[in-house]
Amino acid sequence: MASLALAEAAGWGKGLFTLLRITVMAFRHPWQAGTAIIATLIASSFQLTIPRLLGRAVDETQSALLGGNAGQAAQDALLTTALLLLGSSVLRGIFTMVQNYYSEAVGHHMGYELRLACYEKIQRLPFSFHDSSHSGDLITIGLLDLEGVRMYFSTALVRVFLLTMLIGIGAYLVISTDVVLGLLALSFVPFVGIVSSLTQLKLRATWLELQERLAVLTRVMEENLGGIRVVRAFAGQSYEMAKFEKASVNALELAHERVGIRVRNTSAMTFSFFLSMGLVLLFGGMKVQAGTMTVGTLASFLTFMTILQMPVRQLGLMVNAFARASTCGTRLFALLDLDVTIDDKPDAKDLELSDGVLRFENVSFAYPNAPDRNALKNVSFEAKRGETIAIVGPPGSGKSTLAHLIPRFYDATGGRITIDGQDIRDVTLKSLRRSVVVVQQDSFLFTTSIENNIAYGDPWAKETRIERASESAQLHNYVLGLPSGYGTVVGERGVSLSGGQRQRLSIARALMLKPAVMIFDDSTAAIDAATESRIRTAMRKYAADRVTIIVAHRLSSLMHADRILFLEDGEIVEIGSHEELLEKGARYRALYDLQIRPGDDVKIA
């Protein structure tokens, strides 16, 4: 029990700290925030004058109807009161408009800043974070949770000032006029305030559950759209439709439950309001009949109740806004506060290239989700400028992991990697990734023109440079045959291109940068052998000035390498040229025989 109480206290403390943090963020825009709060106070002051002015107008109308010598004076007073009432209403409307405008302005400024901060954080977080995070969840944080924080100032903080003025000062005014009638007029306030708050909290809890169910629905749709070709190829439409319908029904059932909660509690609150109004009419009418109260005073009580009805209901909305901001802010700030484990050191300098030597020194690595299992173990080798190093091995042996350590997509957990004697962890990421380019097997293309996709790393590159890179990647002739040439827009993720064309475009994009280390991570797997051979021939002039690392399963892609590393269980078990490894007659020879003579039974040592 004690531990549970401590946990709840910690939760409340965290929630309050989150709200304080959002409040501080809102007041980073002091001019807009101050204007909104002042306008709120002025608008609510004018609103509180309306019941009294209306009551006075009723009394003056009654006096004018009675006539007599005072009839003309009563008419003049009625005209004055009417003008005051009109002026108060107009001024209240103007200041309410100012309040709404600047409250929204503060919210949109916060939203703008948080969107940039959120997007910038996602850009900087390491691959290990993205490996364990679903993109749909990140989109939910960046849209729904951010919206909950953005709305905090206008729906929660400003309402505190509004409701304090209307309920606090308004209650004082009516009670000071008549204690009994004032208490009757305010009798619905506690009930409506409590019911509204509990309702909104219950709706908040169900909204969070609905958000989770809608997130599931979004993931189902996202996977279906991403894999639409697989769905069609395997005639899986019925299965996908049933899966989507199940997720939709789950969301619909909860939506119906939320409607039921809202309707039942709204009816109870409305009943309590009209019950209070009936009591005021009953007792107030008796006072009017007894001559102890004027009709105008009774009218002012009824008008005040009508004005107060909506703000009291907003108590629940205000409580909900605080709860929503606390919950959404906690999730959003949890993302924004994540440590960027792969970042520049405070004293990091740009990578300085001289001889272009890449060296692995007893490098080990374990993924964060499996810290006890090393994906690489004490890997050591050196590659000089102009050398081509090939990496081969069975699936899961650590080939891609090794490639991803060089541009610091991950950081080695043991040993170090250097370029020209500089530890890559001591140089700036920008300079390192400008010097090390990875062409991956899964070629991602943006929904833009072929030219823009190729020039992604250098958007201001000249057209001739783009074409030369495309020629080396054996893509130029294909592009010239397209109706719009290099201006042709590829579909989402390059869906309008074949797998081989996408890989060739990715190679062209890498060649554009002329890096010191170029890594091909099985990036020619979808390219036919003849085209791959032409690419290798065209790239010889590029390879002469840089270190080239090739990760491949197809041995024909790497037999020309100066040295071949055979990885197994994260360790280098064989190293040498193609001819040297064949002469050893071990694992590489067995793999070679398996690919060259697939009809024979070959045993891998």
XYZ file of C-alpha atoms in Angstrom:
605
model
C 0.000 0.000 0.000
C 2.807 2.389 0.886
C 4.562 1.731 -2.423
C 1.280 2.308 -4.303
C 0.776 5.636 -2.506
C 4.334 6.667 -3.358
C 3.788 5.730 -7.001
C 0.583 7.784 -7.146
C 2.326 10.732 -5.482
C 5.152 10.465 -7.993
C 2.573 10.387 -10.822
C 0.849 13.513 -9.507
C 4.200 15.218 -9.047
C 5.228 14.392 -12.584
C 1.887 15.637 -13.904
C 2.184 18.945 -12.032
C 5.754 19.393 -13.275
C 4.528 18.768 -16.825
C 1.785 21.412 -16.454
C 4.298 23.864 -15.011
C 6.608 23.202 -17.931
C 3.811 23.845 -20.440
C 2.817 27.026 -18.593
C 6.383 28.350 -18.744
C 6.431 27.537 -22.458
C 3.185 29.488 -22.963
C 4.605 32.580 -21.236
C 7.573 32.592 -23.575
C 5.151 34.687 -25.594
C 4.381 37.234 -22.862
C 2.732 39.842 -25.075
C 0.160 37.467 -26.544
C -0.398 35.594 -23.266
C -0.759 38.794 -21.228
C -3.170 40.322 -23.738
C -5.318 37.160 -23.675
C -5.528 37.119 -19.850
C -6.266 40.854 -19.535
C -8.934 40.602 -22.250
C -10.456 37.652 -20.364
C -10.692 39.652 -17.127
C -12.236 42.675 -18.893
C -14.715 40.568 -20.889
C -15.891 38.707 -17.778
C -16.280 42.045 -15.915
C -18.568 43.387 -18.635
C -20.476 40.082 -18.627
C -21.121 40.432 -14.887
C -22.675 43.885 -15.411
C -25.294 42.553 -17.843
C -27.615 40.900 -15.229
C -27.737 44.049 -13.092
C -28.311 46.332 -16.072
C -31.033 44.025 -17.349
C -32.694 43.970 -13.921
C -32.570 47.757 -13.740
C -34.080 47.970 -17.221
C -36.993 45.778 -16.104
C -37.663 47.993 -13.093
C -37.457 51.139 -15.192
C -39.802 49.662 -17.779
C -42.280 48.881 -15.028
C -42.009 52.459 -13.723
C -42.560 53.848 -17.220
C -45.675 51.698 -17.655
C -47.134 52.976 -14.407
C -46.978 56.499 -15.914
C -47.591 59.517 -13.766
C -45.199 62.387 -13.360
C -42.281 59.995 -13.225
C -43.138 58.328 -16.544
C -40.936 60.488 -18.749
C -38.002 60.240 -16.296
C -38.384 56.458 -16.215
C -38.348 56.341 -20.029
C -35.179 58.434 -20.118
C -33.578 56.185 -17.501
C -34.673 53.114 -19.496
C -33.037 54.518 -22.617
C -29.801 55.170 -20.707
C -29.830 51.668 -19.224
C -30.509 50.142 -22.638
C -27.562 51.997 -24.113
C -25.357 50.865 -21.217
C -26.560 47.275 -21.698
C -25.845 47.446 -25.417
C -22.425 48.958 -24.788
C -21.532 46.310 -22.195
C -22.608 43.533 -24.553
C -20.606 44.989 -27.447
C -17.506 45.517 -25.324
C -17.815 42.022 -23.852
C -17.982 40.632 -27.392
C -14.946 42.636 -28.515
C -12.790 41.617 -25.566
C -13.942 37.988 -25.878
C -12.818 38.089 -29.507
C -9.440 39.505 -28.429
C -9.153 36.787 -25.766
C -9.934 34.003 -28.245
C -7.572 35.394 -30.871
C -4.550 35.769 -28.613
C -5.242 32.533 -26.726
C -5.169 30.690 -30.037
C -2.077 32.675 -31.076
C -0.204 31.438 -27.992
C -1.349 27.875 -28.693
C -0.256 27.971 -32.329
C 3.142 29.431 -31.420
C 3.590 26.568 -28.937
C 2.453 24.055 -31.542
C 4.924 25.418 -34.077
C 7.818 25.228 -31.627
C 6.893 21.758 -30.392
C 6.461 20.384 -33.928
C 9.941 21.581 -34.857
C 11.427 20.249 -31.607
C 9.669 16.898 -32.012
C 10.700 16.492 -35.643
C 14.260 17.586 -34.913
C 14.500 15.077 -32.047
C 13.230 12.237 -34.243
C 15.839 13.176 -36.865
C 18.639 12.951 -34.283
C 17.600 9.835 -32.364
C 19.777 6.818 -33.217
C 18.789 3.769 -35.243
C 18.457 1.773 -32.016
C 15.497 3.962 -31.030
C 13.769 3.577 -34.396
C 14.405 -0.180 -34.325
C 12.103 -0.486 -31.290
C 9.590 2.291 -32.051
C 6.577 2.080 -34.340
C 6.263 4.992 -36.752
C 2.503 5.132 -36.059
C 3.173 5.781 -32.361
C 5.583 8.608 -33.204
C 3.019 10.150 -35.547
C 0.403 9.937 -32.767
C 2.728 11.802 -30.392
C 3.549 14.402 -33.035
C -0.129 15.015 -33.882
C -2.611 14.091 -31.126
C -0.414 14.528 -28.063
C 1.067 17.727 -29.410
C -2.457 19.036 -30.030
C -3.392 18.306 -26.398
C -0.440 20.404 -25.228
C -1.141 23.160 -27.760
C -4.728 23.594 -26.546
C -3.704 23.880 -22.883
C -3.405 27.664 -22.732
C -6.785 28.454 -24.302
C -8.839 25.593 -22.844
C -7.288 25.328 -19.372
C -5.181 28.254 -18.243
C -7.332 31.095 -19.612
C -10.473 29.364 -18.326
C -9.071 29.535 -14.789
C -9.213 33.346 -14.945
C -12.596 33.344 -16.699
C -14.328 30.972 -14.271
C -12.734 32.602 -11.227
C -14.198 35.946 -12.256
C -17.643 34.691 -13.266
C -18.234 32.201 -10.454
C -16.275 33.887 -7.653
C -17.251 37.526 -8.121
C -20.683 36.628 -9.497
C -21.441 34.519 -6.423
C -20.427 37.412 -4.174
C -22.719 39.821 -6.051
C -25.855 37.648 -5.854
C -25.336 36.574 -2.246
C -24.731 40.156 -1.177
C -28.031 41.092 -2.836
C -30.095 38.333 -1.187
C -28.497 35.474 0.772
C -31.308 32.912 0.416
C -32.035 33.603 -3.230
C -28.309 33.786 -3.966
C -27.719 30.353 -2.458
C -30.669 28.953 -4.420
C -29.304 30.497 -7.615
C -25.921 28.905 -6.944
C -27.282 25.557 -5.709
C -26.765 23.880 -9.094
C -23.098 24.960 -9.276
C -21.519 22.284 -6.998
C -23.553 19.454 -8.551
C -22.881 20.529 -12.145
C -19.225 21.240 -11.388
C -18.625 17.810 -9.818
C -20.656 15.872 -12.413
C -19.029 17.781 -15.272
C -15.533 17.152 -13.914
C -16.153 13.432 -13.301
C -17.744 13.124 -16.734
C -14.819 14.775 -18.463
C -12.310 12.647 -16.578
C -14.249 9.526 -17.523
C -14.423 10.725 -21.123
C -10.697 11.446 -20.931
C -9.953 7.888 -19.832
C -12.129 6.448 -22.585
C -10.585 8.875 -25.069
C -7.141 7.507 -24.267
C -8.453 3.995 -24.819
C -10.121 5.143 -28.040
C -6.818 6.675 -29.110
C -5.109 3.319 -28.594
C -7.783 1.547 -30.627
C -7.540 4.147 -33.385
C -3.758 3.689 -33.356
C -4.316 -0.034 -33.969
C -6.702 0.881 -36.779
C -4.083 3.210 -38.256
C -1.402 0.515 -38.085
C -3.673 -1.976 -39.848
C -4.388 0.537 -42.598
C -0.743 1.598 -42.869
C 0.478 -1.994 -43.221
C -2.248 -2.772 -45.730
C -1.399 0.232 -47.900
C 2.324 -0.448 -47.635
C 1.856 -4.090 -48.571
C -1.007 -3.692 -51.044
C 0.876 -5.598 -53.746
C 1.412 -8.566 -51.420
C -2.252 -8.477 -50.407
C -3.361 -8.554 -54.040
C -0.805 -11.176 -55.009
C -2.018 -13.595 -52.304
C -5.721 -12.686 -52.622
C -5.735 -11.515 -49.019
C -8.417 -8.831 -49.420
C -11.019 -10.720 -47.400
C -8.629 -11.388 -44.532
C -7.430 -7.769 -44.495
C -11.018 -6.505 -44.655
C -11.994 -8.688 -41.688
C -8.980 -7.477 -39.713
C -9.806 -3.858 -40.483
C -13.483 -4.341 -39.642
C -12.619 -5.910 -36.277
C -10.434 -2.924 -35.379
C -13.153 -0.538 -36.601
C -15.848 -2.256 -34.522
C -13.663 -2.025 -31.401
C -13.282 1.720 -31.943
C -17.009 2.154 -32.742
C -18.146 0.362 -29.581
C -16.056 2.651 -27.407
C -17.272 5.702 -29.333
C -20.883 4.659 -28.584
C -19.994 4.244 -24.916
C -18.575 7.765 -24.852
C -21.757 9.168 -26.405
C -23.833 7.411 -23.719
C -21.692 8.886 -20.923
C -21.982 12.372 -22.376
C -25.763 12.224 -22.933
C -26.612 10.822 -19.486
C -24.524 13.342 -17.591
C -25.591 16.286 -19.738
C -29.230 15.442 -18.985
C -28.515 15.301 -15.230
C -26.727 18.658 -15.310
C -29.521 20.301 -17.296
C -32.143 18.962 -14.875
C -30.249 20.341 -11.862
C -30.001 23.762 -13.534
C -33.703 24.033 -14.290
C -34.541 22.736 -10.812
C -32.476 25.562 -9.292
C -34.087 28.066 -11.638
C -37.533 26.819 -10.632
C -36.693 27.311 -6.952
C -35.452 30.836 -7.624
C -38.654 31.638 -9.526
C -40.773 30.203 -6.709
C -39.105 31.958 -3.788
C -38.282 35.074 -5.758
C -41.847 35.351 -6.982
C -43.046 35.107 -3.393
C -40.688 37.956 -2.428
C -41.909 40.058 -5.355
C -45.485 39.354 -4.353
C -44.685 40.350 -0.765
C -43.047 43.553 -1.992
C -39.605 42.760 -0.542
C -37.991 42.381 -3.964
C -38.470 44.073 -7.309
C -39.186 42.236 -10.541
C -35.930 43.603 -11.948
C -33.881 42.086 -9.112
C -35.523 38.707 -9.752
C -34.771 39.079 -13.462
C -31.118 39.816 -12.679
C -30.899 36.576 -10.628
C -32.373 34.554 -13.506
C -30.097 36.268 -16.026
C -27.055 35.575 -13.867
C -28.026 31.905 -13.654
C -28.349 31.722 -17.433
C -24.945 33.364 -17.871
C -23.397 31.083 -15.254
C -24.758 27.827 -16.701
C -22.176 27.449 -19.472
C -19.097 28.532 -17.455
C -20.018 26.028 -14.713
C -20.212 23.267 -17.293
C -16.813 24.417 -18.516
C -15.391 23.421 -15.147
C -15.404 19.865 -16.426
C -13.857 20.922 -19.730
C -11.190 22.801 -17.804
C -10.419 19.786 -15.605
C -10.284 17.635 -18.738
C -7.964 20.124 -20.430
C -5.582 19.991 -17.459
C -5.714 16.182 -17.429
C -5.240 15.951 -21.193
C -2.326 18.387 -21.179
C -0.712 16.474 -18.307
C -1.059 13.105 -20.064
C -0.158 14.313 -23.560
C 2.647 16.505 -22.254
C 4.167 13.631 -20.291
C 4.345 11.494 -23.442
C 5.553 14.357 -25.635
C 8.252 15.489 -23.215
C 9.322 11.875 -22.698
C 10.228 11.882 -26.394
C 11.791 15.343 -26.350
C 13.854 14.511 -23.245
C 15.347 11.301 -24.640
C 19.119 11.275 -24.628
C 20.643 11.318 -28.082
C 23.200 8.582 -27.509
C 24.887 9.128 -30.862
C 25.791 12.796 -31.073
C 28.726 15.128 -31.402
C 31.025 15.432 -28.417
C 31.364 18.969 -27.029
C 34.876 19.275 -28.474
C 34.192 17.339 -31.701
C 36.028 18.563 -34.810
C 35.393 17.927 -38.481
C 36.963 14.803 -39.954
C 40.221 15.648 -41.713
C 41.084 13.333 -44.581
C 44.630 12.636 -45.712
C 45.529 9.046 -46.607
C 41.920 7.807 -46.382
C 42.738 4.763 -44.209
C 39.833 3.008 -42.466
C 40.772 0.826 -39.496
C 38.780 -1.463 -37.186
C 40.583 -2.136 -33.898
C 39.105 -5.031 -31.861
C 35.572 -3.772 -32.514
C 32.695 -5.445 -30.684
C 29.028 -4.522 -30.729
C 25.792 -5.634 -29.063
C 22.356 -4.246 -29.879
C 20.617 -2.400 -26.998
C 17.712 -4.880 -27.005
C 20.163 -7.816 -26.669
C 23.109 -6.496 -24.634
C 24.296 -9.997 -23.668
C 24.739 -11.165 -27.253
C 27.526 -9.628 -29.301
C 26.657 -9.131 -32.970
C 30.358 -8.429 -33.599
C 33.322 -9.770 -31.621
C 36.829 -8.319 -31.741
C 36.766 -7.435 -35.442
C 40.044 -5.969 -36.724
C 41.082 -5.044 -40.259
C 42.462 -2.129 -42.264
C 41.416 -0.717 -45.615
C 43.464 1.832 -47.544
C 42.396 4.298 -50.180
C 41.822 2.527 -53.476
C 41.149 -0.839 -51.805
C 37.914 -2.768 -52.064
C 36.964 -4.882 -49.051
C 34.205 -7.450 -49.388
C 32.248 -8.932 -46.496
C 30.427 -12.218 -46.829
C 28.921 -14.735 -44.479
C 25.702 -16.510 -43.543
C 22.581 -14.511 -42.552
C 22.897 -12.980 -39.084
C 26.679 -13.105 -39.091
C 27.024 -9.311 -38.565
C 27.724 -8.084 -42.110
C 25.248 -5.198 -42.158
C 26.009 -4.408 -38.529
C 29.657 -3.897 -39.415
C 28.686 -1.609 -42.297
C 26.368 0.466 -40.090
C 29.054 1.104 -37.478
C 31.265 3.073 -39.879
C 28.898 6.090 -40.340
C 27.893 5.751 -36.641
C 24.350 4.586 -37.197
C 25.287 2.647 -34.068
C 28.279 3.072 -31.762
C 30.670 0.210 -31.124
C 30.422 -1.153 -27.577
C 34.072 -2.235 -27.618
C 37.203 -1.238 -29.505
C 37.267 1.672 -31.904
C 36.972 2.603 -35.576
C 39.304 5.214 -37.036
C 39.658 7.079 -40.319
C 43.164 8.445 -40.814
C 43.831 7.789 -37.139
C 40.811 9.810 -35.944
C 38.298 7.941 -33.792
C 34.967 8.412 -35.547
C 33.347 9.137 -32.159
C 35.566 12.216 -31.800
C 34.567 13.893 -35.071
C 31.323 15.640 -36.025
C 28.565 13.474 -37.401
C 28.004 15.840 -40.313
C 31.580 15.591 -41.524
C 31.679 11.819 -40.926
C 28.491 11.118 -42.871
C 29.612 13.419 -45.648
C 32.702 11.205 -45.926
C 31.010 7.830 -45.415
C 27.998 6.854 -47.535
C 25.998 3.634 -47.224
C 23.948 2.328 -50.133
C 21.471 -0.054 -48.547
C 19.540 -2.956 -50.009
C 16.209 -1.382 -49.087
C 16.329 1.659 -51.344
C 14.110 4.446 -50.044
C 13.016 7.059 -52.563
C 11.119 10.266 -51.904
C 7.940 11.198 -53.760
C 9.647 13.709 -56.013
C 11.495 13.769 -59.323
C 14.309 11.386 -60.233
C 16.667 14.380 -60.396
C 15.808 15.464 -56.836
C 16.201 11.917 -55.542
C 19.669 11.592 -57.057
C 20.750 15.039 -55.830
C 19.338 14.565 -52.334
C 22.777 14.803 -50.695
C 23.684 17.915 -52.708
C 20.503 19.694 -53.888
C 22.454 22.413 -55.761
C 24.507 19.991 -57.860
C 24.799 20.758 -61.561
C 22.783 18.745 -64.042
C 25.921 17.336 -65.706
C 27.128 15.952 -62.364
C 23.762 14.285 -61.779
C 23.885 12.723 -65.220
C 27.449 11.417 -64.731
C 26.452 9.726 -61.467
C 23.421 8.277 -63.203
C 25.553 6.982 -66.067
C 27.913 5.237 -63.645
C 24.920 3.603 -61.963
C 23.665 2.443 -65.401
C 20.444 4.451 -65.006
C 20.955 7.311 -67.473
C 19.657 5.578 -70.605
C 16.530 4.409 -68.790
C 15.800 7.934 -67.521
C 16.226 9.441 -70.996
C 13.502 7.105 -72.219
C 10.965 8.491 -69.759
C 8.492 11.162 -70.982
C 9.793 13.799 -68.540
C 13.334 12.493 -68.244
C 14.977 13.451 -64.965
C 11.874 15.470 -64.081
C 9.770 12.288 -63.851
C 8.168 11.989 -60.420
C 8.503 8.549 -58.835
C 5.574 7.199 -56.806
C 5.485 6.791 -53.056
C 8.723 5.073 -51.966
C 9.603 4.771 -55.665
C 6.795 2.279 -56.350
C 6.744 3.193 -60.065
C 10.309 1.846 -60.449
C 11.482 -1.739 -60.352
C 13.634 -3.015 -57.509
C 16.761 -2.877 -59.668
C 15.989 0.650 -60.856
C 15.507 1.822 -57.293
C 18.857 0.307 -56.297
C 20.601 1.924 -59.267
C 19.090 5.279 -58.320
C 20.366 4.813 -54.742
C 23.849 4.068 -56.104
C 23.710 7.229 -58.229
C 22.656 9.221 -55.148
C 25.704 7.913 -53.257
C 28.116 8.538 -56.141
C 27.004 12.177 -56.218
C 28.729 12.860 -52.886
C 32.161 11.444 -53.776
C 32.731 10.098 -50.237
C 36.006 8.824 -48.776
C 34.366 5.520 -47.786
C 31.606 3.997 -49.887
C 29.661 1.053 -48.525
C 27.386 -1.154 -50.617
C 25.178 -3.163 -48.267
C 23.840 -5.831 -50.622
C 22.762 -2.922 -52.800
C 22.920 -4.822 -56.105
C 20.816 -7.805 -55.041
C 17.924 -6.756 -57.326
C 20.168 -5.908 -60.294
C 20.812 -8.430 -63.033
C 24.338 -9.779 -63.425
C 25.058 -8.010 -66.741
C 24.017 -4.587 -65.387
C 25.953 -5.213 -62.190
C 29.060 -5.987 -64.222
C 28.693 -2.687 -66.120
C 28.245 -0.814 -62.823
C 31.440 -2.395 -61.452
C 33.353 -1.382 -64.575
C 32.038 2.208 -64.398
C 32.854 2.474 -60.708
C 36.518 1.553 -60.987
C 37.433 5.220 -61.426
C 35.472 6.032 -58.259
C 37.048 3.166 -56.298
C 40.581 4.411 -57.036
C 40.159 7.420 -54.760
C 38.327 5.886 -51.822
C 37.785 2.841 -49.643
C 35.020 0.642 -51.010
C 33.259 -1.906 -48.819
C 30.875 -4.412 -50.383
C 28.460 -6.528 -48.372
C 26.874 -9.215 -50.504
C 25.472 -12.741 -50.565
C 26.129 -13.198 -54.284
C 29.824 -13.986 -54.648
C 29.931 -12.674 -58.211
C 29.411 -9.218 -56.682
C 32.602 -9.357 -54.646
C 35.072 -11.713 -56.252
C 36.989 -8.732 -57.678
C 37.641 -7.321 -54.162
C 41.215 -6.897 -52.913
C 40.315 -8.714 -49.707
C 37.295 -10.706 -48.613
C 36.270 -11.061 -44.963
C 34.189 -14.121 -44.104
C 32.095 -13.419 -41.014
C 30.477 -16.043 -38.845
C 28.730 -15.337 -35.518
C 30.176 -11.812 -35.536
C 33.820 -12.915 -35.961
C 36.189 -12.879 -38.916
C 36.923 -16.530 -39.537
C 38.608 -16.168 -42.952
C 40.339 -13.307 -44.722
C 42.086 -13.101 -48.071
C 41.559 -12.534 -51.796
C 39.150 -14.636 -53.833
C 41.925 -16.909 -55.067
C 43.503 -17.264 -51.631
C 40.219 -18.234 -50.003
C 39.491 -20.768 -52.724
C 42.872 -22.371 -52.103
C 42.137 -22.676 -48.366
C 39.171 -24.869 -49.254
C 37.176 -23.894 -46.152
C 33.967 -21.933 -45.645
C 34.373 -19.527 -48.551
C 35.232 -22.373 -50.938
C 32.166 -24.295 -49.798
C 29.946 -21.250 -50.356
C 31.535 -20.691 -53.755
C 30.926 -24.274 -54.810
C 27.334 -24.027 -53.546
C 26.650 -21.013 -55.777
C 28.662 -22.134 -58.784
C 27.536 -25.789 -58.677
C 24.107 -25.603 -56.949
C 23.161 -29.079 -58.141
C 25.907 -30.718 -56.077
C 25.688 -31.471 -52.370
C 28.262 -29.250 -50.713
C 29.167 -29.356 -47.057
C 30.187 -26.035 -45.462
C 33.052 -26.495 -42.995
